[in-house]
Short mmCIF file of C-alpha atoms in Angstrom, two decimals:
data_model
loop_
_atom_site.label_atom_id
_atom_site.label_comp_id
_atom_site.label_asym_id
_atom_site.label_seq_id
_atom_site.Cartn_x
_atom_site.Cartn_y
_atom_site.Cartn_z
CA MET A 1 200.02 205.38 85.59
CA MET A 2 198.28 208.56 86.67
CA LEU A 3 194.66 209.36 87.43
CA VAL A 4 192.62 212.51 86.73
CA ASP A 5 189.80 212.37 89.20
CA GLY A 6 187.29 214.72 90.73
CA ASP A 7 184.38 215.14 93.07
CA ALA A 8 181.09 216.12 91.48
CA GLY A 9 180.10 217.92 94.66
CA SER A 10 183.25 220.11 94.83
CA THR A 11 183.11 223.85 94.95
CA SER A 12 184.69 223.97 91.51
CA ASP A 13 181.29 223.27 90.01
CA TRP A 14 180.05 226.76 89.38
CA ASP A 15 176.52 227.55 88.14
CA ASP A 16 175.89 226.43 84.55
CA ARG A 17 179.30 224.75 84.28
CA TRP A 18 177.82 221.68 82.54
CA ASN A 19 175.08 223.35 80.55
CA HIS A 20 176.72 222.29 77.23
CA ILE A 21 176.47 218.65 78.36
CA LYS A 22 172.96 218.94 79.82
CA LYS A 23 171.68 220.01 76.33
CA PHE A 24 172.50 216.47 75.16
CA LEU A 25 171.36 214.53 78.19
CA GLU A 26 168.41 216.37 79.68
CA ARG A 27 166.27 217.02 76.64
CA SER A 28 165.10 215.01 73.62
CA GLY A 29 166.61 215.29 70.19
CA PRO A 30 166.32 213.74 66.74
CA PHE A 31 169.42 211.59 67.13
CA MET A 32 168.65 210.23 70.56
CA HIS A 33 168.81 206.51 71.22
CA PRO A 34 165.18 205.31 70.89
CA ASP A 35 165.27 203.76 74.44
CA PHE A 36 166.88 206.77 76.14
CA GLU A 37 164.96 208.86 78.66
CA PRO A 38 166.35 212.34 79.28
CA SER A 39 167.23 212.91 82.88
CA THR A 40 169.92 214.21 85.26
CA GLU A 41 171.21 210.70 86.10
CA SER A 42 173.47 210.30 83.05
CA LEU A 43 175.40 213.45 83.85
CA GLN A 44 175.75 212.42 87.48
CA PHE A 45 177.12 209.00 86.32
CA MET A 46 179.73 210.75 84.14
CA LEU A 47 180.75 213.15 86.85
CA GLU A 48 180.78 210.86 89.84
CA THR A 49 181.13 207.22 88.80
CA CYS A 50 182.41 206.57 85.28
CA LYS A 51 186.07 205.60 85.18
CA ILE A 52 187.97 206.03 81.89
CA LEU A 53 191.40 204.63 81.12
CA VAL A 54 193.37 206.49 78.39
CA ILE A 55 196.31 204.47 77.13
CA GLY A 56 198.94 206.72 75.52
CA ALA A 57 199.72 210.37 76.31
CA GLY A 58 201.24 211.30 72.99
CA GLY A 59 199.74 213.41 70.19
CA LEU A 60 196.45 211.60 70.22
CA GLY A 61 196.45 211.01 73.98
CA CYS A 62 196.86 214.70 74.88
CA GLU A 63 193.87 215.60 72.70
CA LEU A 64 191.80 212.78 74.27
CA LEU A 65 192.57 213.87 77.88
CA LYS A 66 191.62 217.43 77.12
CA ASN A 67 188.41 216.45 75.39
CA LEU A 68 187.32 214.03 78.05
CA ALA A 69 188.13 216.38 80.95
CA LEU A 70 186.06 219.13 79.34
CA SER A 71 183.17 216.76 78.61
CA GLY A 72 182.42 216.03 82.23
CA PHE A 73 184.57 212.96 82.93
CA ARG A 74 186.53 213.27 86.13
CA ASN A 75 187.88 209.78 86.78
CA ILE A 76 190.40 209.72 83.96
CA HIS A 77 193.38 207.43 84.28
CA VAL A 78 196.31 207.79 81.90
CA VAL A 79 199.04 205.32 81.15
CA ASP A 80 202.22 205.91 79.07
CA MET A 81 205.65 204.38 79.44
CA ASP A 82 207.52 207.11 77.51
CA ASN A 83 209.34 210.20 78.71
CA ILE A 84 208.87 213.56 77.07
CA ASP A 85 211.30 214.47 74.20
CA VAL A 86 211.85 217.84 72.62
CA SER A 87 210.42 216.53 69.37
CA ASN A 88 207.05 216.00 71.15
CA LEU A 89 206.51 219.64 71.94
CA ASN A 90 205.25 220.70 68.51
CA ARG A 91 202.01 218.70 68.78
CA GLN A 92 201.69 217.23 72.32
CA PHE A 93 200.39 220.47 73.73
CA LEU A 94 200.11 219.41 77.41
CA PHE A 95 203.95 219.45 77.59
CA ARG A 96 206.44 222.37 77.84
CA ALA A 97 210.20 222.61 77.42
CA LYS A 98 210.67 222.39 81.16
CA ASP A 99 209.03 218.94 81.07
CA VAL A 100 211.57 217.33 78.77
CA GLY A 101 212.81 214.06 80.35
CA ARG A 102 209.77 213.64 82.64
CA PRO A 103 207.26 210.80 82.25
CA LYS A 104 204.44 211.75 79.87
CA ALA A 105 201.71 210.26 82.06
CA ASP A 106 202.77 212.36 85.13
CA VAL A 107 202.99 215.61 83.24
CA ALA A 108 199.78 215.06 81.28
CA ALA A 109 197.79 214.31 84.45
CA ASP A 110 199.33 217.26 86.30
CA PHE A 111 198.44 219.64 83.44
CA ILE A 112 194.82 218.49 83.24
CA ASN A 113 194.50 218.70 87.01
CA SER A 114 195.76 222.25 87.10
CA ARG A 115 193.64 223.50 84.18
CA VAL A 116 190.34 221.66 84.80
CA PRO A 117 188.96 222.56 88.25
CA GLY A 118 187.93 219.58 90.37
CA CYS A 119 190.56 217.12 89.06
CA PHE A 120 193.29 215.50 91.14
CA CYS A 121 195.46 212.32 91.08
CA PRO A 122 194.90 210.15 94.08
CA SER A 123 195.29 206.44 93.28
CA PHE A 124 195.68 203.40 90.98
CA TYR A 125 192.90 201.03 89.77
CA LEU A 126 192.86 197.64 88.09
CA TYR A 127 191.46 197.06 84.63
CA LEU A 128 188.26 195.51 85.99
CA GLU A 129 187.33 198.79 87.65
CA PHE A 130 187.11 200.78 84.39
CA HIS A 131 183.91 201.37 82.55
CA ILE A 132 185.60 202.30 79.20
CA ILE A 133 189.12 202.12 77.82
CA VAL A 134 190.42 204.48 75.17
CA CYS A 135 193.62 203.79 73.17
CA GLY A 136 195.71 206.58 71.65
CA LEU A 137 198.68 204.36 70.75
CA ASP A 138 201.26 204.20 67.94
CA SER A 139 201.99 200.53 68.50
CA ILE A 140 200.00 197.67 67.07
CA VAL A 141 201.60 195.27 69.55
CA ALA A 142 200.35 197.40 72.46
CA ARG A 143 196.88 197.54 70.93
CA ARG A 144 196.76 193.79 70.50
CA TRP A 145 197.92 193.25 74.08
CA MET A 146 195.22 195.54 75.46
CA ASN A 147 192.67 193.78 73.19
CA GLY A 148 193.77 190.47 74.59
CA MET A 149 193.53 191.68 78.18
CA LEU A 150 189.90 192.79 77.76
CA LEU A 151 189.05 189.49 76.09
CA SER A 152 190.55 187.65 79.00
CA LEU A 153 188.26 189.47 81.41
CA LEU A 154 185.12 188.19 79.69
CA VAL A 155 182.92 185.80 81.64
CA TYR A 156 181.04 182.99 79.93
CA GLU A 157 178.25 181.01 81.57
CA ASP A 158 177.39 177.78 79.68
CA GLY A 159 178.96 179.31 76.60
CA VAL A 160 176.86 182.48 76.84
CA LEU A 161 178.70 185.84 77.27
CA ASP A 162 177.87 187.79 80.42
CA PRO A 163 177.27 191.32 79.16
CA SER A 164 178.33 192.86 82.45
CA SER A 165 181.89 191.59 81.88
CA ILE A 166 182.32 193.62 78.75
CA ILE A 167 184.55 196.71 78.96
CA PRO A 168 184.19 198.74 75.73
CA LEU A 169 187.39 199.68 73.93
CA ILE A 170 187.54 202.86 71.86
CA ASP A 171 190.64 202.81 69.59
CA GLY A 172 192.06 205.76 67.66
CA GLY A 173 194.97 205.86 65.32
CA THR A 174 196.60 208.40 63.01
CA GLU A 175 199.32 208.28 60.36
CA GLY A 176 200.09 211.65 58.83
CA PHE A 177 196.93 212.97 57.20
CA LYS A 178 195.04 209.70 57.64
CA GLY A 179 193.28 208.31 60.76
CA ASN A 180 190.63 205.98 62.09
CA ALA A 181 188.42 205.55 65.13
CA ARG A 182 186.64 202.37 66.12
CA VAL A 183 184.39 200.98 68.80
CA ILE A 184 185.06 197.46 70.04
CA LEU A 185 182.77 195.53 72.34
CA PRO A 186 184.95 192.59 73.31
CA GLY A 187 183.31 189.24 72.59
CA MET A 188 180.56 190.86 70.55
CA THR A 189 182.09 192.89 67.74
CA ALA A 190 185.24 192.59 65.62
CA CYS A 191 188.32 192.86 67.84
CA ILE A 192 191.78 194.24 66.94
CA ASP A 193 193.03 190.83 65.80
CA CYS A 194 189.98 190.30 63.55
CA THR A 195 191.16 193.21 61.38
CA LEU A 196 194.98 193.01 61.47
CA GLU A 197 195.03 193.16 57.69
CA LEU A 198 193.83 196.79 57.91
CA TYR A 199 196.96 197.99 59.63
CA PRO A 200 199.83 199.20 57.41
CA PRO A 201 202.85 196.93 57.41
CA GLN A 202 206.04 198.19 59.06
CA ILE A 203 208.60 199.39 56.49
CA ASN A 204 211.76 197.33 56.46
CA PHE A 205 214.78 197.75 54.20
CA PRO A 206 216.48 194.76 52.51
CA MET A 207 219.65 193.80 54.40
CA CYS A 208 221.66 193.64 51.19
CA THR A 209 220.82 197.24 50.45
CA ILE A 210 221.62 198.37 53.97
CA ALA A 211 224.95 196.53 54.04
CA SER A 212 226.33 197.06 50.56
CA MET A 213 224.37 199.49 48.45
CA PRO A 214 222.84 202.31 50.64
CA ARG A 215 220.96 204.99 48.61
CA LEU A 216 218.95 206.78 51.28
CA PRO A 217 219.87 208.39 54.63
CA GLU A 218 217.52 205.83 56.29
CA HIS A 219 219.74 203.01 54.90
CA CYS A 220 222.72 204.51 56.68
CA ILE A 221 220.87 204.80 60.02
CA GLU A 222 219.56 201.23 59.75
CA TYR A 223 223.08 199.98 59.07
CA VAL A 224 224.28 201.50 62.31
CA ARG A 225 221.25 200.36 64.27
CA ILE A 226 221.28 196.78 63.01
CA LEU A 227 224.93 196.01 62.32
CA GLN A 228 227.22 198.50 64.08
CA TRP A 229 225.55 198.79 67.46
CA PRO A 230 225.63 195.03 68.30
CA LYS A 231 229.19 194.79 66.91
CA GLU A 232 230.70 197.74 68.79
CA MET A 233 228.37 197.79 71.88
CA PRO A 234 229.42 201.41 72.66
CA PHE A 235 227.74 201.54 76.11
CA GLY A 236 228.55 198.06 77.37
CA ASP A 237 227.92 194.46 76.40
CA ASP A 238 224.44 194.23 77.98
CA MET A 239 223.20 197.69 76.82
CA ALA A 240 220.47 197.52 74.19
CA LEU A 241 219.82 200.55 71.96
CA ASP A 242 217.31 202.83 73.70
CA GLY A 243 215.55 205.26 71.36
CA ASP A 244 214.70 207.48 74.33
CA ASP A 245 218.28 207.88 75.49
CA PRO A 246 219.82 211.03 73.89
CA GLU A 247 223.36 209.63 74.24
CA HIS A 248 222.37 206.51 72.29
CA ILE A 249 220.73 208.47 69.55
CA GLN A 250 223.69 210.86 69.31
CA TRP A 251 226.07 207.87 68.88
CA VAL A 252 223.91 206.41 66.16
CA TYR A 253 223.61 209.87 64.52
CA GLN A 254 227.34 210.40 64.35
CA LYS A 255 228.03 206.89 63.02
CA SER A 256 225.29 207.36 60.42
CA LEU A 257 226.86 210.66 59.24
CA GLU A 258 230.16 208.78 58.78
CA ARG A 259 228.39 206.01 56.83
CA ALA A 260 226.53 208.55 54.72
CA ALA A 261 229.77 210.39 53.91
CA GLU A 262 231.35 207.20 52.54
CA PHE A 263 228.57 206.91 49.97
CA SER A 264 228.03 210.67 49.31
CA ILE A 265 224.53 210.47 50.80
CA THR A 266 222.97 213.61 52.36
CA GLY A 267 220.01 214.07 54.60
CA VAL A 268 221.02 212.34 57.79
CA THR A 269 219.78 214.45 60.74
CA TYR A 270 219.41 213.92 64.45
CA ARG A 271 215.63 214.03 64.09
CA LEU A 272 215.55 211.57 61.23
CA THR A 273 217.87 209.27 63.21
CA GLN A 274 215.51 209.28 66.13
CA GLY A 275 212.54 208.66 63.85
CA VAL A 276 214.16 205.65 62.21
CA VAL A 277 215.39 204.13 65.51
CA LYS A 278 211.99 204.57 67.22
CA ARG A 279 209.90 203.83 64.10
CA ILE A 280 208.22 207.23 64.46
CA ILE A 281 205.48 208.00 61.89
CA PRO A 282 205.15 211.73 61.12
CA ALA A 283 202.18 213.13 63.01
CA VAL A 284 199.83 215.96 62.02
CA ALA A 285 198.22 217.85 64.85
CA SER A 286 194.92 218.50 63.05
CA THR A 287 194.50 214.77 62.28
CA ASN A 288 195.14 213.97 65.91
CA ALA A 289 192.50 216.52 66.96
CA ALA A 290 189.89 215.12 64.59
CA ILE A 291 190.38 211.49 65.65
CA ALA A 292 190.52 212.37 69.32
CA ALA A 293 187.23 214.27 68.92
CA ALA A 294 185.66 211.19 67.30
CA CYS A 295 186.91 208.94 70.09
CA ALA A 296 185.79 211.29 72.87
CA THR A 297 182.35 211.46 71.20
CA GLU A 298 182.08 207.68 71.26
CA VAL A 299 183.06 207.62 74.96
CA PHE A 300 180.31 210.12 75.65
CA LYS A 301 177.75 208.05 73.73
CA ILE A 302 178.61 204.83 75.60
CA ALA A 303 178.88 206.43 79.08
CA SER A 304 175.56 208.28 78.69
CA SER A 305 173.65 205.69 76.62
CA ALA A 306 171.97 208.69 75.04
CA TYR A 307 173.07 207.91 71.42
CA LEU A 308 173.88 204.86 69.39
CA PRO A 309 177.65 204.24 69.25
CA LEU A 310 179.58 204.00 66.02
CA ASN A 311 179.10 200.66 64.24
CA ASN A 312 181.97 200.22 64.28
CA TYR A 313 184.82 201.69 62.22
CA MET A 314 185.39 205.21 60.95
CA VAL A 315 188.04 206.16 58.42
CA PHE A 316 189.32 209.76 58.14
CA ASN A 317 191.41 211.17 55.29
CA ASP A 318 192.41 214.85 54.76
CA VAL A 319 195.27 214.36 52.30
CA ASP A 320 193.30 216.06 49.49
CA GLY A 321 190.25 217.80 50.88
CA LEU A 322 188.32 215.98 53.56
CA TYR A 323 187.00 212.47 53.22
CA THR A 324 185.45 210.20 55.84
CA TYR A 325 183.23 207.15 55.86
CA THR A 326 182.12 204.40 58.29
CA PHE A 327 181.73 200.68 57.87
CA GLU A 328 181.07 197.61 60.06
CA ALA A 329 184.21 195.52 60.47
CA GLU A 330 182.98 191.91 60.72
CA ARG A 331 184.08 189.55 63.46
CA LYS A 332 186.12 186.62 62.23
CA GLU A 333 184.79 183.24 63.29
CA ASN A 334 188.27 181.77 63.51
CA CYS A 335 190.00 184.83 65.10
CA SER A 336 192.89 183.59 67.21
CA ALA A 337 192.14 186.22 69.85
CA CYS A 338 188.34 186.41 70.29
CA SER A 339 186.91 183.10 69.05
CA GLN A 340 186.24 180.42 71.62
CA VAL A 341 187.78 177.59 69.61
CA PRO A 342 191.38 176.82 68.62
CA SER A 343 192.38 178.06 65.14
CA ASP A 344 193.43 175.42 62.62
CA LEU A 345 197.03 175.16 61.43
CA HIS A 346 197.26 173.29 58.15
CA PHE A 347 200.67 171.62 57.61
CA SER A 348 202.07 168.41 56.24
CA PRO A 349 203.59 165.95 58.74
CA SER A 350 206.83 166.46 56.88
CA SER A 351 206.78 170.22 57.43
CA LYS A 352 209.44 171.49 59.74
CA LEU A 353 208.69 173.40 62.97
CA GLN A 354 210.52 176.44 61.45
CA GLU A 355 207.75 176.60 58.84
CA VAL A 356 205.13 176.79 61.56
CA LEU A 357 207.15 179.52 63.29
CA ASP A 358 207.41 181.48 60.03
CA TYR A 359 203.68 181.21 59.48
CA LEU A 360 202.90 182.56 62.98
CA THR A 361 205.11 185.60 62.36
CA GLU A 362 204.44 186.28 58.66
CA SER A 363 200.67 185.58 58.37
CA THR A 364 198.76 188.83 57.92
CA SER A 365 196.07 187.55 60.21
CA LEU A 366 198.50 186.69 63.08
CA GLN A 367 201.65 188.86 62.81
CA MET A 368 203.27 187.46 65.98
CA LYS A 369 206.66 188.78 67.08
CA SER A 370 208.47 186.09 69.04
CA PRO A 371 206.13 183.09 69.49
CA ALA A 372 206.87 180.38 72.04
CA ILE A 373 205.35 177.04 71.10
CA THR A 374 204.43 174.37 73.62
CA THR A 375 202.24 171.28 73.56
CA THR A 376 201.12 168.39 75.77
CA MET A 377 202.60 164.94 75.27
CA ASP A 378 201.88 161.95 77.50
CA GLY A 379 200.21 164.26 80.01
CA LYS A 380 203.28 166.53 80.30
CA ASN A 381 203.94 169.99 78.94
CA LYS A 382 206.70 170.03 76.33
CA THR A 383 208.36 173.20 75.04
CA LEU A 384 209.00 172.92 71.31
CA TYR A 385 210.59 176.31 70.90
CA LEU A 386 211.10 179.43 73.07
CA GLN A 387 213.35 182.27 72.05
CA SER A 388 212.93 184.81 74.91
CA VAL A 389 215.15 182.85 77.34
CA ALA A 390 218.66 182.25 75.95
CA SER A 391 219.26 178.89 77.66
CA ILE A 392 215.89 177.47 76.53
CA GLU A 393 216.29 178.88 73.03
CA GLN A 394 219.62 177.13 72.69
CA ARG A 395 218.15 173.84 73.95
CA THR A 396 215.05 173.97 71.75
CA ARG A 397 216.70 175.39 68.60
CA PRO A 398 217.36 171.92 67.05
CA ASN A 399 213.59 171.37 67.05
CA LEU A 400 213.19 173.98 64.31
CA THR A 401 214.87 171.72 61.73
CA LYS A 402 212.81 168.65 62.77
CA THR A 403 209.58 167.68 61.03
CA LEU A 404 206.29 167.70 62.91
CA ASN A 405 206.29 163.98 62.55
CA GLU A 406 209.78 163.66 64.07
CA LEU A 407 208.64 165.82 67.02
CA GLY A 408 205.92 163.33 67.79
CA LEU A 409 203.06 165.63 66.89
CA ALA A 410 199.79 164.12 65.64
CA ASP A 411 196.87 165.28 63.59
CA GLY A 412 194.43 167.19 65.74
CA GLN A 413 197.04 167.97 68.41
CA GLU A 414 196.79 171.37 70.17
CA LEU A 415 199.73 173.76 70.20
CA ALA A 416 199.78 176.55 72.78
CA VAL A 417 201.48 179.71 71.59
CA ALA A 418 202.57 182.58 73.83
CA ASP A 419 203.60 185.94 72.32
CA VAL A 420 204.17 189.57 73.29
CA THR A 421 201.09 190.59 71.27
CA THR A 422 198.70 189.08 73.78
CA PRO A 423 198.57 188.36 77.54
CA GLN A 424 196.73 185.11 76.80
CA THR A 425 198.07 181.84 75.46
CA VAL A 426 196.65 181.25 71.96
CA LEU A 427 195.54 177.72 71.10
CA PHE A 428 195.95 176.20 67.67
CA LYS A 429 194.93 172.77 66.34
CA LEU A 430 197.21 170.92 63.93
CA CYS A 431 195.43 169.75 60.80
CA PHE A 432 197.75 167.47 58.79
CA THR A 433 197.52 167.73 55.03
CA SER A 434 198.50 165.00 52.63
#
């Protein structure tokens, strides 16, 4: 995690440096928020106080960092767990060939610091210390986890939300020539989990096609990734396939070429192999630029309070011409993430625990990845199923074939579910059907 920070009183502030920002904040205009009073205070808040967290330093994140740094924000923190790859260089413009292999967050922060006078990288801050968080991610799971984190920080007094505990989340996403930007006020507006149905499903190929009737180069790569790697374990028994390791990708690439040759399939390349292994969606620089601009504008609106923020979802499409529209995504009363009551699970007492597990992972409104299910019986916590720890998974696996009645579960009983998509435990209430 890196921080781009600056001192508003530094000598790098030459005369008229922020004139382009002052035009929005120190004079009235037709689009001003009706309660906003033009003054110098908003600019000083942006320069000296406002802390922004940018999550993701890829194609969208690089654009965001540049936009925010040039808009007067100096306390800009950036988080990204990936290292720079050669394939990033065509659109992630803060990186150079010499940076390949280095952490994205480090290089992105260093670049912004060197190009925008007054910025430096001194320290680390906790989530609570940020005023606004901006996501430029390519992972729905990471978005949902961040969404859950901000929801967990909310403070309620006698059931009433304390507005001072709200940290706004600006989320941007792109997929080829399509993109979206949204403003989320946790606890007040629709959250990420309220609108999971809007995210495109991940493309998966049928196992029978991969194993016996491959027709596409992607089928050959998936065969090696799913079947050959765990069988041959080329880098040791405990070594999982790492999409960021060039040696791993090279091995998968060579084996995929051999598989493709068997079935006279062409088109397997190193770049395609990496894309399939890492689930990379082709990126378009101009789309990233447009969505980053929209997100940075929303950050500016919220930080300055000078203009009404987006309410609350903007869709962008430049596949054929340019098309954009906004709409208000509605908050779901029974959202498993942001509602204050357990969601209902409707199952028959004769339903097996496996059916509940399948629902948690396959439901479009939940889309969990590896849920662990626990409950309370006779005042004690009981783990019904947990797959992340091998010994516990083996011990609880027989529960999957048992009915809810056989497990001793009753109508109205609460199930606590933990999953990688959220830092919080999600509560559900069993509602038995006849």
